[in-house]
C-alpha positions in Angstrom: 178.6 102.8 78.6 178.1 106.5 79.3 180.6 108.8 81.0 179.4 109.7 84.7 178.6 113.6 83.5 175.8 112.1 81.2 173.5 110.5 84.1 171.7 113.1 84.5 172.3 115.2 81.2 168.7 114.2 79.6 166.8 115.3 82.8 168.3 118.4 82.5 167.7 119.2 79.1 164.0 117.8 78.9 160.6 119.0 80.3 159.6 116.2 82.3 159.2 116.9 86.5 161.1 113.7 86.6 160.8 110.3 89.4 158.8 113.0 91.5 156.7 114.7 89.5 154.7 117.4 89.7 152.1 118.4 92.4 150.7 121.1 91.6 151.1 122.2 87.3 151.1 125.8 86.7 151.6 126.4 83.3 152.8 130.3 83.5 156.1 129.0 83.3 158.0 125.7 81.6 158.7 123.0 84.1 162.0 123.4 84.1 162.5 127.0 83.7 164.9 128.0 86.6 163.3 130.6 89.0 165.1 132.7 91.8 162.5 131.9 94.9 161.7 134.4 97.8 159.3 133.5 100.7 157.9 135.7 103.3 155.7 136.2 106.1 152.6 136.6 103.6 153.6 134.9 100.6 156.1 134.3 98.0 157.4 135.3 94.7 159.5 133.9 92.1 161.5 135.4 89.7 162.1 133.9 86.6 165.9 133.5 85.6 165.2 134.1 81.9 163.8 137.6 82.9 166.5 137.8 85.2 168.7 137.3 82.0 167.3 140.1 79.9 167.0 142.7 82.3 170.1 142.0 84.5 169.1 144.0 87.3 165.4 143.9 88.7 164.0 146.7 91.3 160.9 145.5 93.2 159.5 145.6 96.5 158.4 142.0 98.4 156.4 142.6 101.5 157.1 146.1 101.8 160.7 145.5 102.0 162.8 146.8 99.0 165.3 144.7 96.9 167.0 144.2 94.2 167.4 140.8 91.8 170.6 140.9 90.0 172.4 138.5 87.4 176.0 138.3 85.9 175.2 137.5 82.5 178.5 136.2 81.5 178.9 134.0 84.5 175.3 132.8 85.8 175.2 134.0 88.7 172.8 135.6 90.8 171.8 136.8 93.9 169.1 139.0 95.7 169.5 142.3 98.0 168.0 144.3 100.4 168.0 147.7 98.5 168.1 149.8 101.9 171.1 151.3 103.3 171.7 153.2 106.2 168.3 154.2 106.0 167.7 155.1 102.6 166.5 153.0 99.4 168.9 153.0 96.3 168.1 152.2 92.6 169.7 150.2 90.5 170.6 149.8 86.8 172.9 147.5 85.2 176.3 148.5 83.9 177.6 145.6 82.4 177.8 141.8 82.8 179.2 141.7 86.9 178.3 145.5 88.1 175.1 147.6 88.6 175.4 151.4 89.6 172.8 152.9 92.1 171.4 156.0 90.7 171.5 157.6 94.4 174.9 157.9 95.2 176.8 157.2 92.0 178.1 153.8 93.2 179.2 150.9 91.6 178.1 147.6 93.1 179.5 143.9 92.5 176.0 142.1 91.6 176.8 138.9 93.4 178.4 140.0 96.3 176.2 142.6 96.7 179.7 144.7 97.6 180.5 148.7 96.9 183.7 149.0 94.3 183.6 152.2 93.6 182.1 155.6 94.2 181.1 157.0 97.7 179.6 154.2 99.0 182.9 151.7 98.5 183.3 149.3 101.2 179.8 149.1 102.1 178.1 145.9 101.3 174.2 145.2 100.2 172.5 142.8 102.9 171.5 139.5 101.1 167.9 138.8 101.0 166.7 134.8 101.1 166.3 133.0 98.3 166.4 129.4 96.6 167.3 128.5 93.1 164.4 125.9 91.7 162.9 124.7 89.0 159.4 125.9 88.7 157.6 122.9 88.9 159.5 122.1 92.2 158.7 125.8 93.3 155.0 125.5 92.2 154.8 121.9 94.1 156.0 123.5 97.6 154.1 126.9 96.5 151.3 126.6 94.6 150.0 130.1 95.3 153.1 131.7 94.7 153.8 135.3 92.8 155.9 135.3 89.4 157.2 138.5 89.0 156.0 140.0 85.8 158.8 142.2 84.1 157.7 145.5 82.1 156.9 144.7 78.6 157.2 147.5 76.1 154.3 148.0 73.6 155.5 146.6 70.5 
């Protein structure tokens, strides 16, 4: 007999879409690679948690509206911003595993919580932007036109 945390253990670990399976294949990605999901009034975009991984902080704009994807590399998780506050739009860059800094006013940011720790902007919080966590074959089955965000790749 197996132990109730191995049910679903190989479905997690392999490729396969699973009882469902998949609508709509789109082979940009792996089935199973985990992708951060953002619909709009035009369209949608996913963003691919291993990307998500490697760059730890992503600055992009979806349907004109400015955000920010960020990661805690140590912990997992992550979470998606509106980049604009008070009226103006702030860059980020990653700092280490749980903050980002913005570049515009020298603040230090939580990247989960999307919350101000230090810096003049302390206190203020990021507005959350929707999102879903998915698999990209579920994604793709419910989006089949959808965006992947394509990261900057250096030349060599």
């Amino acid at each position: 007999t197996y132990p109730i945390d191995d049910y679903y253990l190989s479905y997690y670990r392999g490729y396969e879409a699973g009882i469902l399976g998949e609508q709509n294949p789109d082979d940009r990605l792996r089935r199973k690679d985990l992708v951060l999901g953002v619909t709009g009034d035009e369209g949608q975009i996913a963003y691919n948690y291993l990307d998500l991984l490697e760059a730890e902080v992503v600055n992009h704009e979806f349907e004109d509206t400015p955000i920010v994807a960020a990661i805690d590399r140590e912990g997992g998780g992550a979470a998606i911003f509106r980049r604009t506050l008070d009226g103006e739009v702030l860059e980020f860059e990653s700092i280490d595993t749980m903050s980002m800094l913005d570049t515009t006013s020298n603040s230090t940011w939580d990247k989960v919580s999307g919350l101000a720790v230090s810096g003049p902007l302390s206190g203020k919080r990021l507005d959350p932007y929707p999102y879903i966590i998915s698999f990209w074959f579920a994604w793709t089955d419910f989006y089949p036109d959808t965006d992947l965000y394509e990261p900057p790749r250096g030349d060599g």
